[in-house]
PDB file of C-alpha atoms in Angstrom:
ATOM      1  CA  ASP A   1     -10.723 -15.980  -3.510  1.00 53.00           C
ATOM      2  CA  THR A   2      -9.564 -12.453  -2.538  1.00 62.00           C
ATOM      3  CA  GLU A   3      -5.916 -13.183  -2.243  1.00 91.00           C
ATOM      4  CA  VAL A   4      -2.743 -11.904  -3.848  1.00 96.00           C
ATOM      5  CA  THR A   5       0.062 -14.438  -3.444  1.00 97.00           C
ATOM      6  CA  GLN A   6       3.778 -13.739  -3.658  1.00 97.00           C
ATOM      7  CA  THR A   7       6.718 -16.115  -3.865  1.00 97.00           C
ATOM      8  CA  PRO A   8       9.223 -16.523  -2.414  1.00 97.00           C
ATOM      9  CA  LYS A   9       8.543 -15.116   1.078  1.00 96.00           C
ATOM     10  CA  HIS A  10      12.175 -14.463   1.711  1.00 97.00           C
ATOM     11  CA  LEU A  11      15.094 -14.131  -0.746  1.00 96.00           C
ATOM     12  CA  VAL A  12      18.791 -13.570  -0.131  1.00 96.00           C
ATOM     13  CA  MET A  13      20.902 -12.768  -3.099  1.00 94.00           C
ATOM     14  CA  GLY A  14      24.365 -11.547  -3.937  1.00 91.00           C
ATOM     15  CA  MET A  15      25.018  -8.447  -6.025  1.00 90.00           C
ATOM     16  CA  THR A  16      25.916 -10.528  -9.060  1.00 89.00           C
ATOM     17  CA  ASN A  17      22.952 -12.858  -8.903  1.00 90.00           C
ATOM     18  CA  LYS A  18      19.832 -12.904 -11.085  1.00 95.00           C
ATOM     19  CA  LYS A  19      16.546 -13.762  -9.349  1.00 96.00           C
ATOM     20  CA  SER A  20      12.817 -13.279  -9.910  1.00 97.00           C
ATOM     21  CA  LEU A  21       9.918 -12.439  -7.684  1.00 98.00           C
ATOM     22  CA  LYS A  22       6.484 -13.812  -8.580  1.00 98.00           C
ATOM     23  CA  CYS A  23       3.022 -12.495  -7.891  1.00 98.00           C
ATOM     24  CA  GLU A  24      -0.349 -14.135  -8.707  1.00 97.00           C
ATOM     25  CA  GLN A  25      -3.950 -13.181  -8.326  1.00 96.00           C
ATOM     26  CA  HIS A  26      -7.020 -15.064  -9.387  1.00 90.00           C
ATOM     27  CA  MET A  27      -9.647 -12.429  -8.733  1.00 91.00           C
ATOM     28  CA  GLY A  28      -9.855 -11.306 -12.329  1.00 91.00           C
ATOM     29  CA  HIS A  29      -8.207  -8.004 -11.489  1.00 92.00           C
ATOM     30  CA  ARG A  30      -6.893  -6.060 -14.504  1.00 91.00           C
ATOM     31  CA  ALA A  31      -4.233  -3.827 -12.882  1.00 92.00           C
ATOM     32  CA  MET A  32      -1.193  -5.107 -11.037  1.00 94.00           C
ATOM     33  CA  TYR A  33       1.444  -3.154  -9.150  1.00 95.00           C
ATOM     34  CA  TRP A  34       4.931  -3.564  -7.718  1.00 97.00           C
ATOM     35  CA  TYR A  35       5.858  -1.528  -4.610  1.00 97.00           C
ATOM     36  CA  LYS A  36       9.056  -1.349  -2.561  1.00 97.00           C
ATOM     37  CA  GLN A  37       8.801  -0.778   1.209  1.00 97.00           C
ATOM     38  CA  LYS A  38      11.632   0.020   3.535  1.00 96.00           C
ATOM     39  CA  ALA A  39      11.313  -0.477   7.258  1.00 93.00           C
ATOM     40  CA  LYS A  40       9.048   1.980   9.023  1.00 91.00           C
ATOM     41  CA  LYS A  41       8.216   3.711   5.708  1.00 95.00           C
ATOM     42  CA  PRO A  42       5.148   3.634   3.446  1.00 97.00           C
ATOM     43  CA  PRO A  43       5.186   1.582   0.237  1.00 96.00           C
ATOM     44  CA  GLU A  44       6.722   3.281  -2.794  1.00 95.00           C
ATOM     45  CA  LEU A  45       5.242   2.587  -6.222  1.00 94.00           C
ATOM     46  CA  MET A  46       7.606   1.063  -8.722  1.00 96.00           C
ATOM     47  CA  PHE A  47       5.582  -0.196 -11.695  1.00 95.00           C
ATOM     48  CA  VAL A  48       1.906  -0.498 -12.820  1.00 93.00           C
ATOM     49  CA  TYR A  49       0.502  -2.856 -15.362  1.00 94.00           C
ATOM     50  CA  SER A  50      -3.004  -2.154 -16.644  1.00 91.00           C
ATOM     51  CA  TYR A  51      -4.618  -4.789 -18.891  1.00 91.00           C
ATOM     52  CA  GLU A  52      -1.215  -6.499 -19.149  1.00 93.00           C
ATOM     53  CA  LYS A  53       0.576  -3.445 -20.479  1.00 93.00           C
ATOM     54  CA  LEU A  54       3.116  -1.391 -18.538  1.00 93.00           C
ATOM     55  CA  SER A  55       1.428   1.907 -17.809  1.00 90.00           C
ATOM     56  CA  ILE A  56       3.614   3.472 -15.100  1.00 88.00           C
ATOM     57  CA  ASN A  57       7.366   3.168 -14.429  1.00 90.00           C
ATOM     58  CA  GLU A  58       8.309   5.393 -11.546  1.00 90.00           C
ATOM     59  CA  SER A  59      11.858   5.955 -12.899  1.00 91.00           C
ATOM     60  CA  VAL A  60      13.009   2.632 -11.408  1.00 95.00           C
ATOM     61  CA  PRO A  61      16.596   1.582 -12.171  1.00 95.00           C
ATOM     62  CA  SER A  62      16.980  -0.945 -14.992  1.00 94.00           C
ATOM     63  CA  ARG A  63      18.329  -3.562 -12.617  1.00 96.00           C
ATOM     64  CA  PHE A  64      14.584  -4.073 -11.830  1.00 97.00           C
ATOM     65  CA  SER A  65      12.670  -5.473 -14.801  1.00 97.00           C
ATOM     66  CA  PRO A  66       8.910  -6.190 -14.586  1.00 97.00           C
ATOM     67  CA  GLU A  67       7.016  -8.664 -16.721  1.00 97.00           C
ATOM     68  CA  CYS A  68       3.300  -9.455 -17.013  1.00 96.00           C
ATOM     69  CA  PRO A  69       2.937 -12.785 -18.843  1.00 95.00           C
ATOM     70  CA  ASN A  70      -0.806 -12.881 -18.424  1.00 93.00           C
ATOM     71  CA  SER A  71      -3.587 -11.133 -16.546  1.00 90.00           C
ATOM     72  CA  SER A  72      -3.065 -13.228 -13.369  1.00 95.00           C
ATOM     73  CA  LEU A  73       0.701 -13.190 -13.131  1.00 97.00           C
ATOM     74  CA  LEU A  74       3.320 -10.476 -12.497  1.00 97.00           C
ATOM     75  CA  ASN A  75       7.044 -11.027 -12.198  1.00 98.00           C
ATOM     76  CA  LEU A  76       9.900  -8.765 -11.108  1.00 98.00           C
ATOM     77  CA  HIS A  77      13.258  -9.777 -12.487  1.00 97.00           C
ATOM     78  CA  LEU A  78      16.270  -8.715 -10.399  1.00 96.00           C
ATOM     79  CA  HIS A  79      19.847  -8.370 -11.659  1.00 95.00           C
ATOM     80  CA  ALA A  80      22.972  -6.725 -10.227  1.00 93.00           C
ATOM     81  CA  LEU A  81      21.164  -5.330  -7.203  1.00 94.00           C
ATOM     82  CA  GLN A  82      22.786  -3.138  -4.530  1.00 95.00           C
ATOM     83  CA  PRO A  83      22.564  -3.639  -0.754  1.00 95.00           C
ATOM     84  CA  GLU A  84      20.295  -0.571  -0.554  1.00 96.00           C
ATOM     85  CA  ASP A  85      17.781  -2.480  -2.626  1.00 97.00           C
ATOM     86  CA  SER A  86      17.125  -4.693   0.438  1.00 97.00           C
ATOM     87  CA  ALA A  87      13.421  -4.156   1.275  1.00 97.00           C
ATOM     88  CA  LEU A  88      10.021  -5.728   1.368  1.00 97.00           C
ATOM     89  CA  TYR A  89       8.664  -6.001  -2.212  1.00 98.00           C
ATOM     90  CA  LEU A  90       4.898  -5.874  -2.400  1.00 98.00           C
ATOM     91  CA  CYS A  91       2.583  -6.802  -5.228  1.00 97.00           C
ATOM     92  CA  ALA A  92      -0.965  -5.400  -5.391  1.00 95.00           C
ATOM     93  CA  SER A  93      -3.890  -5.730  -7.742  1.00 94.00           C
ATOM     94  CA  SER A  94      -7.069  -3.734  -8.455  1.00 91.00           C
ATOM     95  CA  PRO A  95     -10.270  -4.817 -10.192  1.00 88.00           C
ATOM     96  CA  SER A  96     -10.912  -2.702 -13.294  1.00 74.00           C
ATOM     97  CA  GLY A  97      -7.566  -1.367 -14.306  1.00 68.00           C
ATOM     98  CA  THR A  98      -6.056   1.690 -12.715  1.00 63.00           C
ATOM     99  CA  SER A  99      -9.340   3.517 -12.569  1.00 63.00           C
ATOM    100  CA  SER A 100     -10.825   1.173  -9.955  1.00 63.00           C
ATOM    101  CA  TYR A 101      -8.858   2.685  -7.052  1.00 79.00           C
ATOM    102  CA  GLU A 102      -9.061  -0.188  -4.560  1.00 87.00           C
ATOM    103  CA  GLN A 103      -5.675  -1.919  -4.312  1.00 92.00           C
ATOM    104  CA  TYR A 104      -5.241  -5.326  -2.590  1.00 93.00           C
ATOM    105  CA  PHE A 105      -1.764  -6.187  -1.429  1.00 95.00           C
ATOM    106  CA  GLY A 106       0.008  -9.457  -1.179  1.00 96.00           C
ATOM    107  CA  PRO A 107       2.140 -10.483   1.826  1.00 96.00           C
ATOM    108  CA  GLY A 108       5.397  -9.369   0.172  1.00 97.00           C
ATOM    109  CA  THR A 109       8.836 -10.840  -0.495  1.00 97.00           C
ATOM    110  CA  ARG A 110      11.530  -9.882   2.020  1.00 97.00           C
ATOM    111  CA  LEU A 111      14.640  -9.302  -0.107  1.00 97.00           C
ATOM    112  CA  THR A 112      18.142  -9.109   1.323  1.00 97.00           C
ATOM    113  CA  VAL A 113      21.029  -8.183  -0.978  1.00 96.00           C
ATOM    114  CA  THR A 114      24.459  -9.119   0.379  1.00 93.00           C
TER     115      THR A 114
ATOM    116  CA  GLN B   1       1.137  19.058  -3.981  1.00 59.00           C
ATOM    117  CA  GLN B   2       1.263  15.293  -3.982  1.00 66.00           C
ATOM    118  CA  GLN B   3       1.947  14.983  -0.248  1.00 90.00           C
ATOM    119  CA  VAL B   4      -0.264  13.422   2.351  1.00 96.00           C
ATOM    120  CA  LYS B   5       0.725  14.385   5.883  1.00 97.00           C
ATOM    121  CA  GLN B   6      -0.172  11.939   8.697  1.00 98.00           C
ATOM    122  CA  SER B   7      -0.124  12.366  12.458  1.00 97.00           C
ATOM    123  CA  PRO B   8       0.746  11.252  15.015  1.00 97.00           C
ATOM    124  CA  GLN B   9       3.779   9.101  14.172  1.00 97.00           C
ATOM    125  CA  SER B  10       2.967   6.814  17.091  1.00 98.00           C
ATOM    126  CA  LEU B  11      -0.038   6.393  19.420  1.00 98.00           C
ATOM    127  CA  ILE B  12      -0.580   4.468  22.579  1.00 98.00           C
ATOM    128  CA  VAL B  13      -4.156   3.756  23.690  1.00 98.00           C
ATOM    129  CA  GLN B  14      -5.657   1.707  26.475  1.00 98.00           C
ATOM    130  CA  LYS B  15      -7.957  -1.193  25.595  1.00 98.00           C
ATOM    131  CA  GLY B  16     -11.450   0.079  25.079  1.00 97.00           C
ATOM    132  CA  GLY B  17     -10.297   3.578  24.181  1.00 98.00           C
ATOM    133  CA  ILE B  18     -10.669   5.534  20.965  1.00 98.00           C
ATOM    134  CA  SER B  19      -7.724   5.765  18.610  1.00 98.00           C
ATOM    135  CA  ILE B  20      -7.654   8.783  16.287  1.00 98.00           C
ATOM    136  CA  ILE B  21      -5.266   9.233  13.359  1.00 98.00           C
ATOM    137  CA  ASN B  22      -5.307  12.339  11.224  1.00 98.00           C
ATOM    138  CA  CYS B  23      -4.235  13.043   7.646  1.00 98.00           C
ATOM    139  CA  ALA B  24      -4.114  16.202   5.517  1.00 98.00           C
ATOM    140  CA  TYR B  25      -3.633  16.531   1.803  1.00 97.00           C
ATOM    141  CA  GLU B  26      -2.994  19.346  -0.667  1.00 94.00           C
ATOM    142  CA  ASN B  27      -3.963  18.126  -4.075  1.00 92.00           C
ATOM    143  CA  THR B  28      -7.652  18.837  -4.650  1.00 91.00           C
ATOM    144  CA  ALA B  29      -7.644  16.344  -7.562  1.00 90.00           C
ATOM    145  CA  PHE B  30      -7.510  13.433  -5.087  1.00 92.00           C
ATOM    146  CA  ASP B  31     -10.887  11.729  -5.037  1.00 91.00           C
ATOM    147  CA  TYR B  32     -10.408   8.506  -3.146  1.00 92.00           C
ATOM    148  CA  PHE B  33      -9.014   8.162   0.392  1.00 95.00           C
ATOM    149  CA  PRO B  34      -8.283   4.692   1.773  1.00 95.00           C
ATOM    150  CA  TRP B  35      -6.809   3.592   5.029  1.00 97.00           C
ATOM    151  CA  TYR B  36      -4.529   0.562   5.242  1.00 97.00           C
ATOM    152  CA  GLN B  37      -3.575  -1.567   8.234  1.00 97.00           C
ATOM    153  CA  GLN B  38      -0.242  -3.346   8.248  1.00 97.00           C
ATOM    154  CA  PHE B  39       0.990  -5.935  10.730  1.00 96.00           C
ATOM    155  CA  PRO B  40       4.711  -6.666  11.023  1.00 92.00           C
ATOM    156  CA  GLY B  41       5.970  -8.851   8.192  1.00 88.00           C
ATOM    157  CA  LYS B  42       2.672  -8.647   6.289  1.00 92.00           C
ATOM    158  CA  GLY B  43       1.392  -6.584   3.376  1.00 95.00           C
ATOM    159  CA  PRO B  44      -0.959  -3.633   3.947  1.00 96.00           C
ATOM    160  CA  ALA B  45      -4.628  -4.585   4.158  1.00 95.00           C
ATOM    161  CA  LEU B  46      -7.357  -2.267   2.877  1.00 94.00           C
ATOM    162  CA  LEU B  47      -9.350  -1.311   5.926  1.00 95.00           C
ATOM    163  CA  ILE B  48     -11.875   1.325   4.864  1.00 95.00           C
ATOM    164  CA  ALA B  49     -12.080   4.019   2.169  1.00 94.00           C
ATOM    165  CA  ILE B  50     -14.101   7.170   1.473  1.00 94.00           C
ATOM    166  CA  ARG B  51     -14.822   9.462  -1.448  1.00 92.00           C
ATOM    167  CA  PRO B  52     -15.111  13.255  -1.012  1.00 90.00           C
ATOM    168  CA  ASP B  53     -18.867  13.369  -1.581  1.00 91.00           C
ATOM    169  CA  VAL B  54     -19.368  11.732   1.828  1.00 92.00           C
ATOM    170  CA  SER B  55     -18.428  13.298   5.182  1.00 95.00           C
ATOM    171  CA  GLU B  56     -18.348  10.045   7.175  1.00 96.00           C
ATOM    172  CA  LYS B  57     -18.206   6.337   6.631  1.00 96.00           C
ATOM    173  CA  LYS B  58     -18.432   3.649   9.296  1.00 97.00           C
ATOM    174  CA  GLU B  59     -17.599   0.010   9.116  1.00 95.00           C
ATOM    175  CA  GLY B  60     -17.847  -1.805  12.429  1.00 96.00           C
ATOM    176  CA  ARG B  61     -15.463  -0.092  14.911  1.00 97.00           C
ATOM    177  CA  PHE B  62     -13.741   1.873  12.180  1.00 97.00           C
ATOM    178  CA  THR B  63     -14.971   5.290  11.049  1.00 97.00           C
ATOM    179  CA  ILE B  64     -13.556   7.713   8.534  1.00 97.00           C
ATOM    180  CA  SER B  65     -14.384  11.398   8.972  1.00 96.00           C
ATOM    181  CA  PHE B  66     -13.751  13.607   5.909  1.00 96.00           C
ATOM    182  CA  ASN B  67     -13.588  17.401   5.774  1.00 96.00           C
ATOM    183  CA  LYS B  68     -13.333  18.518   2.151  1.00 94.00           C
ATOM    184  CA  SER B  69     -12.997  22.258   2.850  1.00 94.00           C
ATOM    185  CA  ALA B  70     -10.146  21.642   5.274  1.00 96.00           C
ATOM    186  CA  LYS B  71      -8.595  18.920   3.127  1.00 96.00           C
ATOM    187  CA  GLN B  72      -8.362  16.638   6.082  1.00 97.00           C
ATOM    188  CA  PHE B  73      -9.593  13.150   6.910  1.00 97.00           C
ATOM    189  CA  SER B  74      -9.252  10.955   9.981  1.00 98.00           C
ATOM    190  CA  LEU B  75      -9.591   7.369  11.149  1.00 98.00           C
ATOM    191  CA  HIS B  76     -11.360   6.664  14.425  1.00 98.00           C
ATOM    192  CA  ILE B  77     -11.048   3.232  15.953  1.00 98.00           C
ATOM    193  CA  MET B  78     -13.673   2.750  18.642  1.00 98.00           C
ATOM    194  CA  ASP B  79     -13.263   0.271  21.505  1.00 98.00           C
ATOM    195  CA  SER B  80      -9.644  -0.277  20.526  1.00 98.00           C
ATOM    196  CA  GLN B  81      -8.342  -3.812  21.137  1.00 98.00           C
ATOM    197  CA  PRO B  82      -4.775  -5.134  21.472  1.00 97.00           C
ATOM    198  CA  GLY B  83      -5.315  -6.933  18.152  1.00 97.00           C
ATOM    199  CA  ASP B  84      -5.647  -3.509  16.513  1.00 98.00           C
ATOM    200  CA  SER B  85      -1.942  -2.844  17.290  1.00 98.00           C
ATOM    201  CA  ALA B  86      -0.411  -2.300  13.870  1.00 98.00           C
ATOM    202  CA  THR B  87       0.859   0.423  11.545  1.00 98.00           C
ATOM    203  CA  TYR B  88      -1.853   2.468   9.848  1.00 98.00           C
ATOM    204  CA  PHE B  89      -1.343   4.274   6.602  1.00 98.00           C
ATOM    205  CA  CYS B  90      -3.680   6.834   5.111  1.00 98.00           C
ATOM    206  CA  ALA B  91      -3.505   7.375   1.386  1.00 96.00           C
ATOM    207  CA  ALA B  92      -5.017   9.421  -1.391  1.00 95.00           C
ATOM    208  CA  SER B  93      -5.544   8.717  -5.051  1.00 91.00           C
ATOM    209  CA  LYS B  94      -6.868  10.171  -8.216  1.00 86.00           C
ATOM    210  CA  ASP B  95      -7.659   8.332 -11.432  1.00 78.00           C
ATOM    211  CA  ASP B  96      -4.075   7.534 -12.426  1.00 79.00           C
ATOM    212  CA  GLY B  97      -3.804   4.420 -10.280  1.00 76.00           C
ATOM    213  CA  LYS B  98      -1.162   5.957  -7.963  1.00 87.00           C
ATOM    214  CA  LEU B  99      -1.633   5.836  -4.218  1.00 91.00           C
ATOM    215  CA  THR B 100       0.046   8.623  -2.277  1.00 93.00           C
ATOM    216  CA  PHE B 101       0.658   7.299   1.241  1.00 96.00           C
ATOM    217  CA  GLY B 102       1.073   9.174   4.523  1.00 97.00           C
ATOM    218  CA  GLN B 103       4.105   8.302   6.582  1.00 97.00           C
ATOM    219  CA  GLY B 104       2.257   5.908   8.857  1.00 97.00           C
ATOM    220  CA  THR B 105       1.166   5.735  12.499  1.00 98.00           C
ATOM    221  CA  ILE B 106       2.312   2.958  14.804  1.00 98.00           C
ATOM    222  CA  LEU B 107      -0.646   2.131  17.043  1.00 98.00           C
ATOM    223  CA  THR B 108      -0.088   0.252  20.328  1.00 98.00           C
ATOM    224  CA  VAL B 109      -3.192  -0.770  22.316  1.00 98.00           C
ATOM    225  CA  HIS B 110      -2.369  -1.843  25.899  1.00 96.00           C
ATOM    226  CA  PRO B 111      -4.490  -4.557  27.507  1.00 92.00           C
TER     227      PRO B 111
END
């Protein structure tokens, strides 16, 4: 199984809502990532977890809160988002922590903030 | 110094032709150079990658050429097919787990 799965595929939320994005991988990978991608742009790194510990936060606003409950699961909790946060949110994983280089992406969650 | 510059922004190729996408980097600490292929509405898929101790790597119709002294690398797609139509991103990384992406190339292969 070489797949990173993400749920939901689409999410529409108001600016006062609280919602969560979920990412799972069952490849035994030890690093997991959240990226944000706007249309026609490359992915932008948000957070990195290595061995279930937050290792990189790219100065992301606190309305985005990551959580890594176990080595297979990564969540992104969303609260009080702005319309400009509408984007494709991608999860990725890599085999041996952040030193293993290869990153495998999930299909993404298309988020619309109204 | 963290930039990766990618060209062209868009590319149109006839079926059976060769598609060539170029990238240049500045940071000599980068030691891993992957290419990703992304179809609309999907996540990027790792296509092929190279390390700087190798000048060329081929996987099927896809070849990476790497020029360490010029700090440039390129993706060649031989016998391009309509199914290759996608956005291609080059990237570079060092050992901190961060991928620095190029701005992307939209490839269209006409039948």
